[in-house]
Amino acid sequence: QAIGLELQAQAFAFTTNDEINNMSFYKYKVINRSTITLNDCYFGVWVDSDLGYAFDDFVGCDVARGLGYTFNGDANDGSSSSAQPGTYGANPPALGVDFFQGPIADPGDAVDNDRDGAIDEIGEQIIMAKYLYYDNDFSVRGNPENATHYYNYLIGLWKDGTPFTYGGNAYGGGQSCDFMFPGDTDPTGWGTDGQPQIPWEELSSNNTHADRRILQSAGPFSLAPGAVNYVTSGVVWARAASGGASASVDLMRVTDDKAQALFDNCFQVLNGPDAPDLTLQELDK
């Protein structure tokens, strides 16, 4: 049944001779056209990465940057040492998704939604609040199959209602978590109830690479009748010339910083030259 929500979306990109050429941006305007308040809303950005060969991908996130990403699970994308049709071969790239502008948090929620050390700021935005992956199958950690599954993934629960847990494949552990595979980017325990944990990555967990889908969400927030929220996300892509998949992840982080700076500068790609300094001298001819 329709709930009276209107979404306006704009996708755009730039043609340049640097990393910006490999970025795309997505701006959403979220409007509650109904006569009731919509509570406990989450805005999710979902990506079926399929980075070249789809079945050898790993994922991770950078909590400080609010960045989720996909990279290759081994040094070569595909099933041979050379690139096959639809694959990258050696030194495969990495793909990242970032919330540059999140929905507005509810006043007085006592949560540091933008992780800047202050709570309940006026106009405080919610950045990446959950980050997860699931596999392209129909297990309890696989594709959602009904509305409850979709909402569970947005709020940090598996299909069976159990919370995401820190370590391994994020299922069945002892410490609940908000961000899967953060590496060492969450030293203060933002995603683990303020309890710092040892670094956690797919590689160190000896996971099997597979066809991953990723989702990051921002919430919860409320939408009163007529309320308008703006959300902007960006997708960055980077490929290192050497060093394998991990080098591409490092380069992708640098590229994401450039994308963030571009957003902060209102997408002004180039600044015009400064006006010249003029000196006037009157001559007799």
XYZ file of C-alpha atoms in Angstrom:
285
model
C 0.000 0.000 0.000
C 1.327 3.434 -0.927
C 2.550 5.537 2.011
C 2.601 8.887 0.229
C 6.372 9.203 -0.170
C 7.757 11.074 -3.168
C 11.357 10.602 -4.318
C 13.026 12.856 -6.857
C 16.410 11.692 -8.122
C 19.147 13.312 -10.166
C 22.260 11.471 -11.371
C 25.207 13.397 -12.764
C 28.913 13.108 -13.557
C 31.791 15.148 -14.972
C 34.138 14.677 -17.902
C 37.651 15.500 -16.715
C 41.224 14.280 -17.136
C 41.641 13.199 -13.491
C 39.934 10.957 -10.910
C 36.704 12.949 -11.084
C 36.132 11.382 -14.502
C 35.548 8.030 -12.747
C 32.952 9.318 -10.273
C 29.186 9.571 -10.428
C 26.838 11.360 -8.043
C 23.207 10.861 -7.019
C 21.040 13.491 -5.344
C 17.669 12.565 -3.888
C 14.857 14.758 -2.645
C 12.604 12.882 -0.210
C 9.139 14.372 0.403
C 6.371 13.106 2.665
C 3.207 13.898 0.682
C 0.946 12.065 3.141
C -0.998 13.458 6.106
C 0.734 11.243 8.691
C 4.211 11.265 10.196
C 6.464 8.486 8.981
C 8.583 7.241 11.889
C 11.754 5.144 12.042
C 12.727 5.901 8.444
C 16.003 4.704 6.962
C 17.505 5.744 3.644
C 19.548 2.960 2.061
C 21.968 2.919 -0.849
C 22.160 -0.584 -2.319
C 24.788 -1.747 -4.813
C 25.244 -5.042 -6.641
C 28.882 -4.310 -7.423
C 29.859 -7.194 -9.738
C 33.376 -5.806 -9.970
C 34.395 -7.443 -13.246
C 33.994 -11.164 -12.550
C 31.135 -11.190 -10.040
C 32.044 -14.231 -7.965
C 35.423 -13.236 -6.515
C 34.539 -10.023 -4.655
C 35.223 -8.907 -1.095
C 33.772 -5.869 0.672
C 34.702 -3.473 3.463
C 33.965 -0.057 4.899
C 35.716 3.010 6.255
C 33.765 4.241 9.284
C 35.532 7.593 9.545
C 34.791 8.430 5.911
C 31.284 6.943 5.885
C 32.441 4.860 2.943
C 31.480 1.361 1.836
C 33.422 -0.431 -0.877
C 33.953 -3.545 -2.971
C 37.306 -4.946 -4.075
C 38.633 -8.132 -5.588
C 39.074 -11.120 -3.289
C 42.368 -12.124 -4.900
C 45.147 -10.552 -6.955
C 43.533 -11.354 -10.309
C 39.958 -10.659 -11.394
C 38.614 -13.663 -13.254
C 39.733 -17.249 -13.570
C 43.066 -16.841 -15.390
C 46.159 -14.650 -15.277
C 44.969 -12.495 -18.176
C 41.817 -10.430 -18.415
C 38.863 -12.251 -19.968
C 35.838 -10.528 -21.484
C 34.056 -8.729 -18.652
C 36.982 -9.040 -16.221
C 39.906 -6.827 -15.206
C 42.711 -9.358 -14.820
C 45.698 -8.270 -12.722
C 45.551 -5.250 -10.396
C 41.737 -5.052 -10.341
C 40.062 -1.797 -9.240
C 38.019 -0.924 -6.171
C 34.565 0.692 -6.065
C 33.363 2.894 -3.202
C 30.005 4.400 -2.207
C 29.851 7.403 0.132
C 27.103 9.422 1.827
C 28.077 13.041 1.236
C 24.784 14.425 2.540
C 22.526 12.411 4.802
C 18.963 12.897 6.038
C 18.278 15.279 8.925
C 18.236 13.637 12.351
C 15.304 14.024 14.721
C 15.845 16.841 17.265
C 16.774 15.643 20.717
C 17.653 12.064 19.777
C 20.849 12.291 21.919
C 22.903 10.632 19.164
C 26.035 11.997 17.491
C 24.675 11.196 14.042
C 27.473 12.887 12.096
C 30.207 11.638 14.481
C 31.725 15.077 15.053
C 31.740 14.896 18.851
C 28.527 16.903 19.378
C 24.926 15.756 19.766
C 21.584 17.336 18.894
C 23.006 20.028 16.637
C 20.561 22.076 14.590
C 20.230 20.442 11.177
C 22.467 17.524 12.156
C 22.832 15.055 9.298
C 22.909 11.277 9.631
C 25.888 9.785 7.842
C 26.423 6.045 7.293
C 24.703 4.383 10.265
C 24.794 0.756 9.034
C 26.963 -1.067 6.517
C 26.418 -4.666 5.501
C 26.912 -7.203 2.801
C 24.919 -10.248 1.819
C 25.563 -12.993 -0.722
C 23.603 -13.690 -3.871
C 21.798 -16.717 -2.474
C 18.707 -17.362 -0.379
C 20.295 -18.335 2.916
C 19.676 -16.406 6.142
C 22.548 -14.124 5.017
C 21.314 -13.868 1.442
C 18.852 -12.004 -0.748
C 15.879 -10.420 1.066
C 12.594 -12.065 0.141
C 9.907 -9.965 1.847
C 9.351 -6.519 3.348
C 10.572 -7.580 6.799
C 13.883 -8.780 5.338
C 14.428 -5.484 3.534
C 13.744 -3.442 6.663
C 15.859 -5.750 8.817
C 18.864 -5.123 6.582
C 18.352 -1.356 6.827
C 18.285 -1.430 10.651
C 21.082 -3.959 11.241
C 19.407 -7.375 11.483
C 19.740 -10.561 9.452
C 16.702 -12.117 7.799
C 15.951 -14.190 10.894
C 15.985 -11.098 13.133
C 19.368 -11.735 14.759
C 21.752 -8.751 14.925
C 24.864 -8.353 12.839
C 27.847 -9.385 14.951
C 31.491 -8.388 14.905
C 33.968 -10.838 13.388
C 33.913 -13.772 10.969
C 31.001 -13.525 8.548
C 29.001 -11.215 10.882
C 26.590 -13.946 11.927
C 26.255 -15.665 15.286
C 28.955 -13.813 17.219
C 28.785 -12.184 20.640
C 29.255 -8.440 19.954
C 26.592 -6.705 17.882
C 27.876 -4.288 15.263
C 26.708 -1.599 12.864
C 29.546 -1.799 10.313
C 30.851 -4.953 8.676
C 34.571 -5.289 7.898
C 35.681 -1.828 9.058
C 39.345 -2.845 9.274
C 41.019 -0.415 11.675
C 38.811 2.587 10.809
C 36.669 2.387 13.976
C 39.210 2.605 16.829
C 36.719 4.147 19.278
C 33.987 1.550 18.694
C 31.342 3.699 16.999
C 29.752 0.582 15.556
C 30.168 -1.654 18.608
C 28.423 0.232 21.428
C 31.563 2.202 22.251
C 33.599 -0.974 22.815
C 36.763 -0.885 20.648
C 37.495 -4.128 18.835
C 40.459 -5.615 17.013
C 40.567 -4.847 13.249
C 38.198 -6.974 11.189
C 38.489 -7.590 7.449
C 37.357 -10.215 4.985
C 40.929 -11.343 4.297
C 41.882 -11.791 7.948
C 38.621 -13.665 8.559
C 39.508 -16.203 5.842
C 36.153 -15.628 4.181
C 35.413 -17.086 0.786
C 35.005 -14.422 -1.900
C 31.669 -14.523 -3.675
C 28.976 -12.492 -5.448
C 28.489 -9.785 -2.836
C 25.742 -7.160 -2.555
C 26.330 -4.183 -0.279
C 23.980 -1.804 1.503
C 24.620 1.236 3.651
C 21.836 3.090 5.400
C 21.234 6.313 7.317
C 18.632 6.494 10.046
C 16.430 6.426 11.972
C 14.654 9.710 11.269
C 11.078 10.953 11.051
C 9.240 12.615 8.187
C 6.361 14.849 9.254
C 3.632 15.642 6.693
C 5.205 17.885 4.070
C 8.749 17.307 5.363
C 11.577 17.410 2.816
C 14.977 15.760 3.149
C 17.946 15.786 0.775
C 20.381 12.905 0.422
C 23.460 12.890 -1.820
C 25.643 9.868 -2.442
C 28.600 9.326 -4.705
C 30.299 6.360 -6.345
C 34.066 6.435 -6.795
C 36.251 4.050 -8.787
C 40.019 3.672 -8.697
C 42.541 1.236 -10.115
C 46.166 1.112 -9.028
C 48.795 0.241 -11.643
C 50.510 -2.200 -9.286
C 50.180 -3.655 -5.819
C 47.061 -5.735 -6.382
C 43.562 -5.254 -5.032
C 44.646 -3.694 -1.718
C 46.544 -0.932 -3.534
C 43.371 -0.079 -5.432
C 41.500 0.202 -2.121
C 44.113 2.653 -0.828
C 43.867 4.698 -4.018
C 40.067 4.598 -3.841
C 40.193 6.174 -0.363
C 42.278 9.039 -1.756
C 39.808 9.383 -4.610
C 36.907 9.455 -2.159
C 38.544 12.335 -0.287
C 38.675 14.222 -3.577
C 34.979 13.463 -4.183
C 34.123 14.722 -0.703
C 36.062 17.921 -1.336
C 34.210 18.338 -4.620
C 30.871 18.024 -2.822
C 31.987 20.432 -0.092
C 32.858 22.919 -2.865
C 29.319 22.655 -4.311
C 30.634 20.634 -7.271
C 32.686 23.510 -8.618
C 35.169 21.421 -10.576
C 37.490 24.257 -11.595
C 38.091 27.666 -10.130
C 38.559 30.410 -12.688
C 41.874 32.258 -12.846
C 42.415 35.218 -10.572
C 41.958 38.649 -12.112
C 45.331 40.080 -13.227
C 47.040 42.878 -11.314
C 47.155 45.980 -13.518
C 49.568 48.894 -13.372
C 48.711 51.986 -15.472
C 51.450 54.141 -16.884
C 50.695 57.191 -19.031
C 53.021 57.682 -22.017
C 53.508 60.844 -24.080
C 52.502 59.148 -27.364
